[in-house]
Short mmCIF file of C-alpha atoms in Angstrom, two decimals:
data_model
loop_
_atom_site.label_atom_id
_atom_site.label_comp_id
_atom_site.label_asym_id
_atom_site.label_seq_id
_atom_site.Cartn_x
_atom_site.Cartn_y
_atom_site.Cartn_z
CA UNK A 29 -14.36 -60.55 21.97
CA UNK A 30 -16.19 -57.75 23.98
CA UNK A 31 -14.59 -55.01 24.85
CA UNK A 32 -13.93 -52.55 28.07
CA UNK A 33 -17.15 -52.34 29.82
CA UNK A 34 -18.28 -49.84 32.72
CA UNK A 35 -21.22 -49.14 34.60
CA UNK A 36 -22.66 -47.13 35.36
CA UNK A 37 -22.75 -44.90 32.31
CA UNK A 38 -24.28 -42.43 34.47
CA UNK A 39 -24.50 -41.45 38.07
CA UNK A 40 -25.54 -38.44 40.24
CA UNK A 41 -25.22 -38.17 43.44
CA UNK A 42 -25.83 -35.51 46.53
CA UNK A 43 -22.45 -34.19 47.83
CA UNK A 44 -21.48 -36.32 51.01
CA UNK A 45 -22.58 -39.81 49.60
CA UNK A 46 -20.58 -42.65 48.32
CA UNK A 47 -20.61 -43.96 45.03
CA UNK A 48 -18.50 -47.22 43.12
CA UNK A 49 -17.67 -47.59 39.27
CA UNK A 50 -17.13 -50.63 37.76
CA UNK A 51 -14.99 -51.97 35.21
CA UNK A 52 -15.18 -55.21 33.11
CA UNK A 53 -11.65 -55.32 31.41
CA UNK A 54 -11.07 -56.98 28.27
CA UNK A 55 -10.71 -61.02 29.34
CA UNK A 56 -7.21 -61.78 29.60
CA UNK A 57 -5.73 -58.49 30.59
CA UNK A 58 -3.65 -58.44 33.46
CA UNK A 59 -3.11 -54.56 33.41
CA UNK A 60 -5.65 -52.03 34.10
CA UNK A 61 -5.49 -48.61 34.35
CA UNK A 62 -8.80 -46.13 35.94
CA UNK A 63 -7.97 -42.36 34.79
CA UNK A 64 -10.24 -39.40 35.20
CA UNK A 65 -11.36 -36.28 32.66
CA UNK A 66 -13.03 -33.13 33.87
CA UNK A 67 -14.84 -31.51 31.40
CA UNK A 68 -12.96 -30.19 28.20
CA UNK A 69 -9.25 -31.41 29.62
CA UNK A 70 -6.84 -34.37 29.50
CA UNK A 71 -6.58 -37.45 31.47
CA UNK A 72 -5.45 -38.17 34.79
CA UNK A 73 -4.16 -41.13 36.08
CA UNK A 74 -5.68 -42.45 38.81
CA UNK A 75 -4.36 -46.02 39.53
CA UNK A 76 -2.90 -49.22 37.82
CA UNK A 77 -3.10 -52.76 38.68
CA UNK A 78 -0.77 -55.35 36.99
CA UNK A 79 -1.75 -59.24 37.84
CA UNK A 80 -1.11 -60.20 41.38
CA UNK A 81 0.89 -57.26 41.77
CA UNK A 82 0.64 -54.57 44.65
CA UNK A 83 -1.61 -51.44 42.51
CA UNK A 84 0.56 -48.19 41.68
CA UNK A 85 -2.35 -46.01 43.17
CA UNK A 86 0.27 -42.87 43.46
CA UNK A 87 -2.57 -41.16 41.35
CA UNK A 88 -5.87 -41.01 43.69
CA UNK A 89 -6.03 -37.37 44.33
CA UNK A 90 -6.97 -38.00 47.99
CA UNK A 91 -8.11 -40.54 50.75
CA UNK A 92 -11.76 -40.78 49.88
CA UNK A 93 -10.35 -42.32 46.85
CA UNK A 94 -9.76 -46.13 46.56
CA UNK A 95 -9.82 -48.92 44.31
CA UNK A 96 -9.80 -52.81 44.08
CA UNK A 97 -9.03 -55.32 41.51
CA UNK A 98 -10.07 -59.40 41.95
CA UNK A 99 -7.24 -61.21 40.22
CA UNK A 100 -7.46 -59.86 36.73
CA UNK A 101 -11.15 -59.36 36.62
CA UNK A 102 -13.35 -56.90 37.94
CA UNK A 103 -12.00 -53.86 39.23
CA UNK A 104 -14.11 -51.16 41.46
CA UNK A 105 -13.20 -47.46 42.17
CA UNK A 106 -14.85 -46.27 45.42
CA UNK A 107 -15.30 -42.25 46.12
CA UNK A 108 -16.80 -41.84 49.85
CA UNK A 109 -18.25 -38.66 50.83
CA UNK A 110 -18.51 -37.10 47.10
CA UNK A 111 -17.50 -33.66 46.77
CA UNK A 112 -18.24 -31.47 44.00
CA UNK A 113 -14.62 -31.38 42.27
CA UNK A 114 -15.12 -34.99 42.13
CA UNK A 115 -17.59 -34.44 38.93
CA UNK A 116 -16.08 -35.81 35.74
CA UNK A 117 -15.97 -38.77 33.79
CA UNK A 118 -13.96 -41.81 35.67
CA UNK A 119 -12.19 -43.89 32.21
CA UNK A 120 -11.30 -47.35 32.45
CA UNK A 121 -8.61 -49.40 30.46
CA UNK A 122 -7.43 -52.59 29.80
CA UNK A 123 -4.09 -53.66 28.39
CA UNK A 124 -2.90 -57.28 27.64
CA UNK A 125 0.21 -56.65 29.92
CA UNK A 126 2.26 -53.50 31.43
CA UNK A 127 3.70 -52.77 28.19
CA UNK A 128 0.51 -52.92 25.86
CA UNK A 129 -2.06 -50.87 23.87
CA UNK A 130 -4.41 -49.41 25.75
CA UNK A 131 -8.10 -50.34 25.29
CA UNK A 132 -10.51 -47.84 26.80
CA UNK A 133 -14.18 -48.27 28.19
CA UNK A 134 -17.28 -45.51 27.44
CA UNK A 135 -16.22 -44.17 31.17
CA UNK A 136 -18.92 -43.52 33.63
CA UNK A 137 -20.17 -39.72 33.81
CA UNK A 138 -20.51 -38.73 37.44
CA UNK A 139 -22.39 -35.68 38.80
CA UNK A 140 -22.04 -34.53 41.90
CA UNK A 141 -25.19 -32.11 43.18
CA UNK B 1 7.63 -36.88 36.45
CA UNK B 2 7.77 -36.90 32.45
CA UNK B 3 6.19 -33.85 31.13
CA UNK B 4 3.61 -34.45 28.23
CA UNK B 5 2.90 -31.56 25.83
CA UNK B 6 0.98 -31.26 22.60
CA UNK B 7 0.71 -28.96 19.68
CA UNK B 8 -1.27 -27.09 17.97
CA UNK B 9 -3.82 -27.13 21.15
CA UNK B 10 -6.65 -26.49 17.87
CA UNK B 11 -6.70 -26.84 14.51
CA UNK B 12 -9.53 -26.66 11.99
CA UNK B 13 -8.87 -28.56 8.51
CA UNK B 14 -11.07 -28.66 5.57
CA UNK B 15 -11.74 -32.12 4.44
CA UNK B 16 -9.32 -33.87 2.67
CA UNK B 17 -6.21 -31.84 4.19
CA UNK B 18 -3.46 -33.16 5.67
CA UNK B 19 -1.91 -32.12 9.05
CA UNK B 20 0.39 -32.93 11.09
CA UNK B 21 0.34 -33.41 15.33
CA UNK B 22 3.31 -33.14 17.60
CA UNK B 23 3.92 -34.32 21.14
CA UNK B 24 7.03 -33.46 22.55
CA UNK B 25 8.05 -35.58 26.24
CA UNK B 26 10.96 -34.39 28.77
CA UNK B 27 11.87 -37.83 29.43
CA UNK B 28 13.11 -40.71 27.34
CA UNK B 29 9.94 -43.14 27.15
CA UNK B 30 9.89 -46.98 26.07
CA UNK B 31 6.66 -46.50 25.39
CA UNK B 32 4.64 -43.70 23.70
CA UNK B 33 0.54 -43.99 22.72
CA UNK B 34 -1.38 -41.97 20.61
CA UNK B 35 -4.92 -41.89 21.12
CA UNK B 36 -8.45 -40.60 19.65
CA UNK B 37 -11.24 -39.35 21.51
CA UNK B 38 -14.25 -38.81 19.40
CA UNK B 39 -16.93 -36.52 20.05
CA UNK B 40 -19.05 -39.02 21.74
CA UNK B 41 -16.30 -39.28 24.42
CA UNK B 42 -14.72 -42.73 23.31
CA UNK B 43 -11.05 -43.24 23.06
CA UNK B 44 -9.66 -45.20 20.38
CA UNK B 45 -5.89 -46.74 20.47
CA UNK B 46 -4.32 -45.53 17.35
CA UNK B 47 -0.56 -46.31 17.59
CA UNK B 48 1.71 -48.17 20.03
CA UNK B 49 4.90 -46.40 19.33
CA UNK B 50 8.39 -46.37 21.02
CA UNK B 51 9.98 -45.33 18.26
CA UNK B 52 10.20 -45.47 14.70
CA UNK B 53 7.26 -45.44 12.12
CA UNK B 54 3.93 -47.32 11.39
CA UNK B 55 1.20 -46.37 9.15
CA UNK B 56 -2.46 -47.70 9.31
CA UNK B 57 -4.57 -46.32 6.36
CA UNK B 58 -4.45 -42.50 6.13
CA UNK B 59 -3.04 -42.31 9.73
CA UNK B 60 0.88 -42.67 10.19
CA UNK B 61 3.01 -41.74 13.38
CA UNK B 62 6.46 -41.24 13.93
CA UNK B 63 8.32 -41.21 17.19
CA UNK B 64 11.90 -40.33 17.31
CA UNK B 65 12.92 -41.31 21.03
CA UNK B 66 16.43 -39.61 21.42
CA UNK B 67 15.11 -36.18 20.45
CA UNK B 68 11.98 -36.63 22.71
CA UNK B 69 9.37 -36.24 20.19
CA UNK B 70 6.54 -38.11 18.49
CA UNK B 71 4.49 -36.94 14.98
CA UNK B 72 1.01 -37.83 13.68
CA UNK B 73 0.22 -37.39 10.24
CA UNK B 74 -3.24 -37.13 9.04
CA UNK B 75 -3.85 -37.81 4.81
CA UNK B 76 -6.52 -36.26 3.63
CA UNK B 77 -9.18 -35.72 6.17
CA UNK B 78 -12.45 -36.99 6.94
CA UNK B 79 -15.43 -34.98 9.02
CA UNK B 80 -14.86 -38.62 10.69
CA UNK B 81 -11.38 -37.61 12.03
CA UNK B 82 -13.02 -34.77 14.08
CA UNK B 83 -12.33 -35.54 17.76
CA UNK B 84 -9.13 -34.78 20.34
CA UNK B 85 -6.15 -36.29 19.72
CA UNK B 86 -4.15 -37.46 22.78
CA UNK B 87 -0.42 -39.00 23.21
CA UNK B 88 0.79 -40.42 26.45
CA UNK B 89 3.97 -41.61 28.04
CA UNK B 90 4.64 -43.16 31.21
CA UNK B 91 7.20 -41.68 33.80
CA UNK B 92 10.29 -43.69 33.86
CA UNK B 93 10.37 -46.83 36.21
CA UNK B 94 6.49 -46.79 36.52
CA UNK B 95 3.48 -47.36 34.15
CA UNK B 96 1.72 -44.14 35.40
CA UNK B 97 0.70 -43.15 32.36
CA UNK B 98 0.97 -38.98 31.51
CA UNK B 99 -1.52 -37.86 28.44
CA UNK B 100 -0.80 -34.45 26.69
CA UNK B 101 -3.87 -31.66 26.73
CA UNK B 102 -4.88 -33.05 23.65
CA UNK B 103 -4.94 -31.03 19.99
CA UNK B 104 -8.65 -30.70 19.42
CA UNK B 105 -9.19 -30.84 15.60
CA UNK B 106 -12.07 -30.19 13.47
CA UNK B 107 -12.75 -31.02 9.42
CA UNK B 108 -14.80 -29.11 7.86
CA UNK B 109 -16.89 -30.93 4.75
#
């Protein structure tokens, strides 16, 4: 079947405005995980969700940060009021259950101006 | 929180090489992932791997838990295998997953 999916690829923005990502996780996947990579460095974690369960979101680096999951669809991360350091690309994965292999999306490349 | 750390941070190979990758963790894991990152960006899931050994083609891994250590072997490179290599853990009691800083390897034809 189709894998991760996430839109956009792309996105810049002015500093102060909001933006949301979007992730499509692979169908069936009750875990998924949003991580973020600055330019030339590792991942970050950012937040999990695992079914109905409350989100480990111990990762968002501050308040303007947030993130919602529908069941074990769709999941959204939300930056308000975009600051430079935010720039990077935002990675989404999917895993069949807590304990699974990974499956990543292209990640969305955001610019912040 | 578990502490993630890879070796060599570079390495440059001429093709058809072998090498081998290490990622040492300060925690015990029950779960360890190694992972490639191409140059287009895109990471591919290479091993699930707790412990023990599994091979898939020219790529193996090794992970021996109670010393707190995982290895990937590369056979004979490909230009292909170019990319970042990344292994990850989670911290104990959680699935926030920690990734390494990578080893960043380049073949050569």
């Amino acid at each position: 079947g189709a894998g991760v999916s996430q839109s956009p690829s792309n996105k810049v923005t002015e500093k102060g405005k909001d933006v949301e990502l979007r992730c499509d996780p692979i169908s069936g996947h009750t875990a998924l995980y949003w991580y973020r990579q600055r330019l030339g460095q590792g991942l970050e974690f950012l937040i999990y969700f695992q079914g109905n369960s409350a989100p480990d979101k111990s990762g968002l680096p501050s308040d303007r940060f947030s993130a919602e999951r529908t069941g074990e669809s769709v999941s959204t991360l939300t930056i308000q009021r975009t600051q430079q350091e935010d720039s990077a690309v935002y990675l989404c994965a999917s895993s069949r259950d807590s304990q699974g292999t990974q499956y990543f999306g292209p990640g969305t490349r955001l610019l912040v101006l | 929180g578990i502490q993630v750390e890879q070796s060599p941070p570079d390495l440059i190979l001429q093709e058809g090489a072998n090498s081998t990758l290490r990622c040492n963790f300060s925690d015990s894991v029950n779960n360890l992932q190694w992972f490639h990152q191409n140059p287009w960006g895109q990471l591919i899931n290479l091993f699930y791997i707790p412990s023990g050994t599994k091979q898939n083609g020219r790529l193996s891994a090794t992970t021996v838990a109670t010393e707190r250590y995982s290895l990937l072997y590369i056979s004979s490179s490909q230009t292909t295998d170019s990319g970042v290599y990344f292994c990850a853990a989670p911290t104990s009691g959680t699935y926030k997953y920690i990734f390494g800083t990578g080893t960043r390897l380049k073949v050569l034809a």
